[in-house]
């Protein structure tokens, strides 16, 4: 009897997982919206490293504590690695202890876009480049003042431009 209950509950979980994947759709389809910079997958692959392509175009996540941008303390701007749009300022960067570069706000509300991400079944706020749609990471409500937000970003999705901390 216990074995049958175990098998039934395992089958129910599998059906739920498969059904959830079908219900929420493919992550690759999440980038079908039109953006000012739109390239074919082959054009993106030619422009980006394999790791950048995986994160920016396929919404992958880099391993924590692997990005040199995580420990970067220089003044400057963080731009999208896909299209070079300035997105975050070092003035809003802080050490969240998570292993990914974290910011409490973007450079401008127009530099980023957000959408609800159901990849882990529960909803999260995904943050992406407003110019090319490249996936940066996620926004959480456990950040510091003044916003209380933590923009937890993949360092490979960004490039750093030392110097001025405002967009030119």
PDB file of C-alpha atoms in Angstrom:
ATOM      1  CA  UNK A   1       0.000   0.000   0.000  1.00  0.00           C
ATOM      2  CA  UNK A   2       2.808   2.441   0.868  1.00  0.00           C
ATOM      3  CA  UNK A   3       4.565   1.677  -2.425  1.00  0.00           C
ATOM      4  CA  UNK A   4       1.394   2.409  -4.406  1.00  0.00           C
ATOM      5  CA  UNK A   5       0.875   5.734  -2.581  1.00  0.00           C
ATOM      6  CA  UNK A   6       4.503   6.651  -3.229  1.00  0.00           C
ATOM      7  CA  UNK A   7       4.161   5.834  -6.937  1.00  0.00           C
ATOM      8  CA  UNK A   8       0.907   7.787  -7.208  1.00  0.00           C
ATOM      9  CA  UNK A   9       2.367  10.846  -5.487  1.00  0.00           C
ATOM     10  CA  UNK A  10       5.511  10.671  -7.648  1.00  0.00           C
ATOM     11  CA  UNK A  11       3.391  10.423 -10.800  1.00  0.00           C
ATOM     12  CA  UNK A  12       1.254  13.369  -9.645  1.00  0.00           C
ATOM     13  CA  UNK A  13       4.372  15.492  -9.086  1.00  0.00           C
ATOM     14  CA  UNK A  14       5.703  14.596 -12.536  1.00  0.00           C
ATOM     15  CA  UNK A  15       2.413  15.483 -14.211  1.00  0.00           C
ATOM     16  CA  UNK A  16       2.329  18.770 -12.293  1.00  0.00           C
ATOM     17  CA  UNK A  17       5.878  19.610 -13.348  1.00  0.00           C
ATOM     18  CA  UNK A  18       5.238  18.737 -16.983  1.00  0.00           C
ATOM     19  CA  UNK A  19       1.894  20.523 -16.967  1.00  0.00           C
ATOM     20  CA  UNK A  20       3.471  23.571 -15.348  1.00  0.00           C
ATOM     21  CA  UNK A  21       6.088  23.670 -18.082  1.00  0.00           C
ATOM     22  CA  UNK A  22       3.411  23.471 -20.748  1.00  0.00           C
ATOM     23  CA  UNK A  23       1.205  26.022 -18.964  1.00  0.00           C
ATOM     24  CA  UNK A  24       3.905  28.621 -18.463  1.00  0.00           C
ATOM     25  CA  UNK A  25       5.444  27.999 -21.888  1.00  0.00           C
ATOM     26  CA  UNK A  26       8.978  27.882 -23.131  1.00  0.00           C
ATOM     27  CA  UNK A  27      11.493  30.343 -21.763  1.00  0.00           C
ATOM     28  CA  UNK A  28      12.884  30.802 -25.272  1.00  0.00           C
ATOM     29  CA  UNK A  29       9.523  32.229 -26.351  1.00  0.00           C
ATOM     30  CA  UNK A  30       9.696  34.925 -23.669  1.00  0.00           C
ATOM     31  CA  UNK A  31      11.898  37.039 -25.938  1.00  0.00           C
ATOM     32  CA  UNK A  32       9.468  37.249 -28.852  1.00  0.00           C
ATOM     33  CA  UNK A  33       8.577  40.875 -28.033  1.00  0.00           C
ATOM     34  CA  UNK A  34       9.997  43.541 -30.320  1.00  0.00           C
ATOM     35  CA  UNK A  35      12.870  45.601 -28.921  1.00  0.00           C
ATOM     36  CA  UNK A  36      14.788  48.506 -30.516  1.00  0.00           C
ATOM     37  CA  UNK A  37      17.750  46.139 -30.971  1.00  0.00           C
ATOM     38  CA  UNK A  38      16.526  42.796 -32.338  1.00  0.00           C
ATOM     39  CA  UNK A  39      18.869  40.218 -33.825  1.00  0.00           C
ATOM     40  CA  UNK A  40      18.463  36.627 -34.920  1.00  0.00           C
ATOM     41  CA  UNK A  41      19.818  33.923 -32.612  1.00  0.00           C
ATOM     42  CA  UNK A  42      22.743  33.403 -35.017  1.00  0.00           C
ATOM     43  CA  UNK A  43      23.541  37.124 -34.962  1.00  0.00           C
ATOM     44  CA  UNK A  44      23.463  37.113 -31.142  1.00  0.00           C
ATOM     45  CA  UNK A  45      25.750  34.049 -31.058  1.00  0.00           C
ATOM     46  CA  UNK A  46      28.249  35.861 -33.302  1.00  0.00           C
ATOM     47  CA  UNK A  47      28.184  38.927 -31.020  1.00  0.00           C
ATOM     48  CA  UNK A  48      28.253  37.217 -27.599  1.00  0.00           C
ATOM     49  CA  UNK A  49      30.389  34.636 -25.831  1.00  0.00           C
ATOM     50  CA  UNK A  50      28.640  31.289 -25.245  1.00  0.00           C
ATOM     51  CA  UNK A  51      28.131  32.179 -21.555  1.00  0.00           C
ATOM     52  CA  UNK A  52      26.729  35.631 -22.420  1.00  0.00           C
ATOM     53  CA  UNK A  53      24.379  34.063 -24.982  1.00  0.00           C
ATOM     54  CA  UNK A  54      23.144  31.518 -22.434  1.00  0.00           C
ATOM     55  CA  UNK A  55      22.372  34.225 -19.864  1.00  0.00           C
ATOM     56  CA  UNK A  56      21.201  37.110 -22.048  1.00  0.00           C
ATOM     57  CA  UNK A  57      19.245  35.189 -24.682  1.00  0.00           C
ATOM     58  CA  UNK A  58      18.293  31.898 -22.942  1.00  0.00           C
ATOM     59  CA  UNK A  59      17.813  33.257 -19.396  1.00  0.00           C
ATOM     60  CA  UNK A  60      20.443  31.037 -17.834  1.00  0.00           C
ATOM     61  CA  UNK A  61      22.199  31.959 -14.574  1.00  0.00           C
ATOM     62  CA  UNK A  62      25.929  32.150 -14.012  1.00  0.00           C
ATOM     63  CA  UNK A  63      27.407  30.412 -10.981  1.00  0.00           C
ATOM     64  CA  UNK A  64      27.577  32.664  -7.909  1.00  0.00           C
ATOM     65  CA  UNK A  65      30.912  34.306  -7.015  1.00  0.00           C
ATOM     66  CA  UNK A  66      32.314  33.771 -10.538  1.00  0.00           C
ATOM     67  CA  UNK A  67      31.928  37.274 -11.960  1.00  0.00           C
ATOM     68  CA  UNK A  68      34.722  39.813 -11.418  1.00  0.00           C
ATOM     69  CA  UNK A  69      31.975  42.472 -11.409  1.00  0.00           C
ATOM     70  CA  UNK A  70      30.673  41.093  -8.132  1.00  0.00           C
ATOM     71  CA  UNK A  71      33.682  42.518  -6.247  1.00  0.00           C
ATOM     72  CA  UNK A  72      34.169  45.594  -8.438  1.00  0.00           C
ATOM     73  CA  UNK A  73      34.329  48.753  -6.297  1.00  0.00           C
ATOM     74  CA  UNK A  74      35.243  51.272  -9.030  1.00  0.00           C
ATOM     75  CA  UNK A  75      33.004  54.197  -9.965  1.00  0.00           C
ATOM     76  CA  UNK A  76      31.335  53.801 -13.328  1.00  0.00           C
ATOM     77  CA  UNK A  77      28.432  52.461 -15.310  1.00  0.00           C
ATOM     78  CA  UNK A  78      27.251  48.912 -15.896  1.00  0.00           C
ATOM     79  CA  UNK A  79      25.874  48.430 -19.416  1.00  0.00           C
ATOM     80  CA  UNK A  80      24.124  45.573 -21.186  1.00  0.00           C
ATOM     81  CA  UNK A  81      26.724  43.196 -22.648  1.00  0.00           C
ATOM     82  CA  UNK A  82      24.434  42.597 -25.610  1.00  0.00           C
ATOM     83  CA  UNK A  83      23.712  46.120 -26.830  1.00  0.00           C
ATOM     84  CA  UNK A  84      25.833  48.444 -24.645  1.00  0.00           C
ATOM     85  CA  UNK A  85      22.847  50.287 -23.106  1.00  0.00           C
ATOM     86  CA  UNK A  86      23.846  51.813 -19.728  1.00  0.00           C
ATOM     87  CA  UNK A  87      21.605  50.200 -17.113  1.00  0.00           C
ATOM     88  CA  UNK A  88      23.096  50.546 -13.606  1.00  0.00           C
ATOM     89  CA  UNK A  89      25.394  52.942 -11.760  1.00  0.00           C
ATOM     90  CA  UNK A  90      28.113  52.012  -9.297  1.00  0.00           C
ATOM     91  CA  UNK A  91      26.461  54.546  -6.961  1.00  0.00           C
ATOM     92  CA  UNK A  92      23.584  52.065  -6.467  1.00  0.00           C
ATOM     93  CA  UNK A  93      25.766  48.937  -6.194  1.00  0.00           C
ATOM     94  CA  UNK A  94      26.175  47.116  -2.885  1.00  0.00           C
ATOM     95  CA  UNK A  95      27.468  43.798  -1.576  1.00  0.00           C
ATOM     96  CA  UNK A  96      24.411  41.619  -1.017  1.00  0.00           C
ATOM     97  CA  UNK A  97      26.496  38.570  -0.104  1.00  0.00           C
ATOM     98  CA  UNK A  98      24.653  36.489  -2.719  1.00  0.00           C
ATOM     99  CA  UNK A  99      27.568  36.084  -5.143  1.00  0.00           C
ATOM    100  CA  UNK A 100      26.067  38.207  -7.910  1.00  0.00           C
ATOM    101  CA  UNK A 101      26.419  41.947  -8.559  1.00  0.00           C
ATOM    102  CA  UNK A 102      23.531  43.666  -6.773  1.00  0.00           C
ATOM    103  CA  UNK A 103      22.010  47.131  -7.086  1.00  0.00           C
ATOM    104  CA  UNK A 104      19.147  48.849  -5.262  1.00  0.00           C
ATOM    105  CA  UNK A 105      17.951  50.687  -8.372  1.00  0.00           C
ATOM    106  CA  UNK A 106      18.612  50.962 -12.113  1.00  0.00           C
ATOM    107  CA  UNK A 107      20.231  53.978 -13.721  1.00  0.00           C
ATOM    108  CA  UNK A 108      16.805  54.878 -15.145  1.00  0.00           C
ATOM    109  CA  UNK A 109      13.409  53.206 -15.148  1.00  0.00           C
ATOM    110  CA  UNK A 110      13.621  53.400 -18.954  1.00  0.00           C
ATOM    111  CA  UNK A 111      16.866  51.366 -19.089  1.00  0.00           C
ATOM    112  CA  UNK A 112      15.263  48.149 -17.853  1.00  0.00           C
ATOM    113  CA  UNK A 113      12.107  46.166 -18.301  1.00  0.00           C
ATOM    114  CA  UNK A 114      10.504  43.600 -16.046  1.00  0.00           C
ATOM    115  CA  UNK A 115       8.139  40.691 -16.359  1.00  0.00           C
ATOM    116  CA  UNK A 116       6.876  37.930 -14.106  1.00  0.00           C
ATOM    117  CA  UNK A 117       9.021  34.805 -14.379  1.00  0.00           C
ATOM    118  CA  UNK A 118       7.453  31.435 -13.464  1.00  0.00           C
ATOM    119  CA  UNK A 119      10.510  29.280 -14.262  1.00  0.00           C
ATOM    120  CA  UNK A 120      10.636  28.015 -10.670  1.00  0.00           C
ATOM    121  CA  UNK A 121       6.814  27.700 -10.585  1.00  0.00           C
ATOM    122  CA  UNK A 122       6.461  30.535  -8.048  1.00  0.00           C
ATOM    123  CA  UNK A 123       6.468  34.077  -9.469  1.00  0.00           C
ATOM    124  CA  UNK A 124       9.638  36.176  -9.498  1.00  0.00           C
ATOM    125  CA  UNK A 125      10.323  39.533 -11.116  1.00  0.00           C
ATOM    126  CA  UNK A 126      12.750  39.139 -14.009  1.00  0.00           C
ATOM    127  CA  UNK A 127      14.739  42.200 -15.047  1.00  0.00           C
ATOM    128  CA  UNK A 128      15.951  42.630 -18.627  1.00  0.00           C
ATOM    129  CA  UNK A 129      17.472  45.253 -20.906  1.00  0.00           C
ATOM    130  CA  UNK A 130      14.801  47.570 -22.299  1.00  0.00           C
ATOM    131  CA  UNK A 131      16.787  48.003 -25.530  1.00  0.00           C
ATOM    132  CA  UNK A 132      17.489  44.389 -26.568  1.00  0.00           C
ATOM    133  CA  UNK A 133      15.498  42.286 -24.098  1.00  0.00           C
ATOM    134  CA  UNK A 134      18.624  40.588 -22.737  1.00  0.00           C
ATOM    135  CA  UNK A 135      18.073  38.801 -19.415  1.00  0.00           C
ATOM    136  CA  UNK A 136      19.963  40.462 -16.533  1.00  0.00           C
ATOM    137  CA  UNK A 137      18.602  38.616 -13.494  1.00  0.00           C
ATOM    138  CA  UNK A 138      15.816  39.144 -10.955  1.00  0.00           C
ATOM    139  CA  UNK A 139      14.538  41.783  -8.547  1.00  0.00           C
ATOM    140  CA  UNK A 140      13.784  40.863  -4.944  1.00  0.00           C
ATOM    141  CA  UNK A 141      12.237  42.822  -2.068  1.00  0.00           C
ATOM    142  CA  UNK A 142      15.099  42.270   0.394  1.00  0.00           C
ATOM    143  CA  UNK A 143      17.439  45.110  -0.589  1.00  0.00           C
ATOM    144  CA  UNK A 144      18.686  48.094   1.368  1.00  0.00           C
ATOM    145  CA  UNK A 145      17.224  51.576   1.712  1.00  0.00           C
ATOM    146  CA  UNK A 146      16.246  53.714  -0.013  1.00  0.00           C
ATOM    147  CA  UNK A 147      14.285  51.334  -2.303  1.00  0.00           C
ATOM    148  CA  UNK A 148      14.285  48.033  -0.413  1.00  0.00           C
ATOM    149  CA  UNK A 149      14.952  46.301  -3.740  1.00  0.00           C
ATOM    150  CA  UNK A 150      17.767  43.955  -4.728  1.00  0.00           C
ATOM    151  CA  UNK A 151      18.463  43.805  -8.448  1.00  0.00           C
ATOM    152  CA  UNK A 152      20.423  40.541  -8.405  1.00  0.00           C
ATOM    153  CA  UNK A 153      22.208  40.433 -11.761  1.00  0.00           C
ATOM    154  CA  UNK A 154      24.405  38.091 -13.747  1.00  0.00           C
ATOM    155  CA  UNK A 155      27.784  39.768 -14.155  1.00  0.00           C
ATOM    156  CA  UNK A 156      28.267  38.141 -17.559  1.00  0.00           C
ATOM    157  CA  UNK A 157      25.190  40.058 -18.780  1.00  0.00           C
ATOM    158  CA  UNK A 158      26.946  43.358 -18.053  1.00  0.00           C
ATOM    159  CA  UNK A 159      30.026  45.278 -19.098  1.00  0.00           C
ATOM    160  CA  UNK A 160      31.662  47.858 -16.839  1.00  0.00           C
ATOM    161  CA  UNK A 161      32.648  51.340 -18.009  1.00  0.00           C
ATOM    162  CA  UNK A 162      34.866  53.067 -15.435  1.00  0.00           C
ATOM    163  CA  UNK A 163      34.535  56.785 -14.865  1.00  0.00           C
ATOM    164  CA  UNK A 164      31.414  58.895 -14.768  1.00  0.00           C
ATOM    165  CA  UNK A 165      28.453  57.395 -12.936  1.00  0.00           C
ATOM    166  CA  UNK A 166      25.694  58.997 -14.999  1.00  0.00           C
ATOM    167  CA  UNK A 167      24.562  58.158 -18.501  1.00  0.00           C
ATOM    168  CA  UNK A 168      26.049  60.307 -21.243  1.00  0.00           C
TER     169      UNK A 168
END
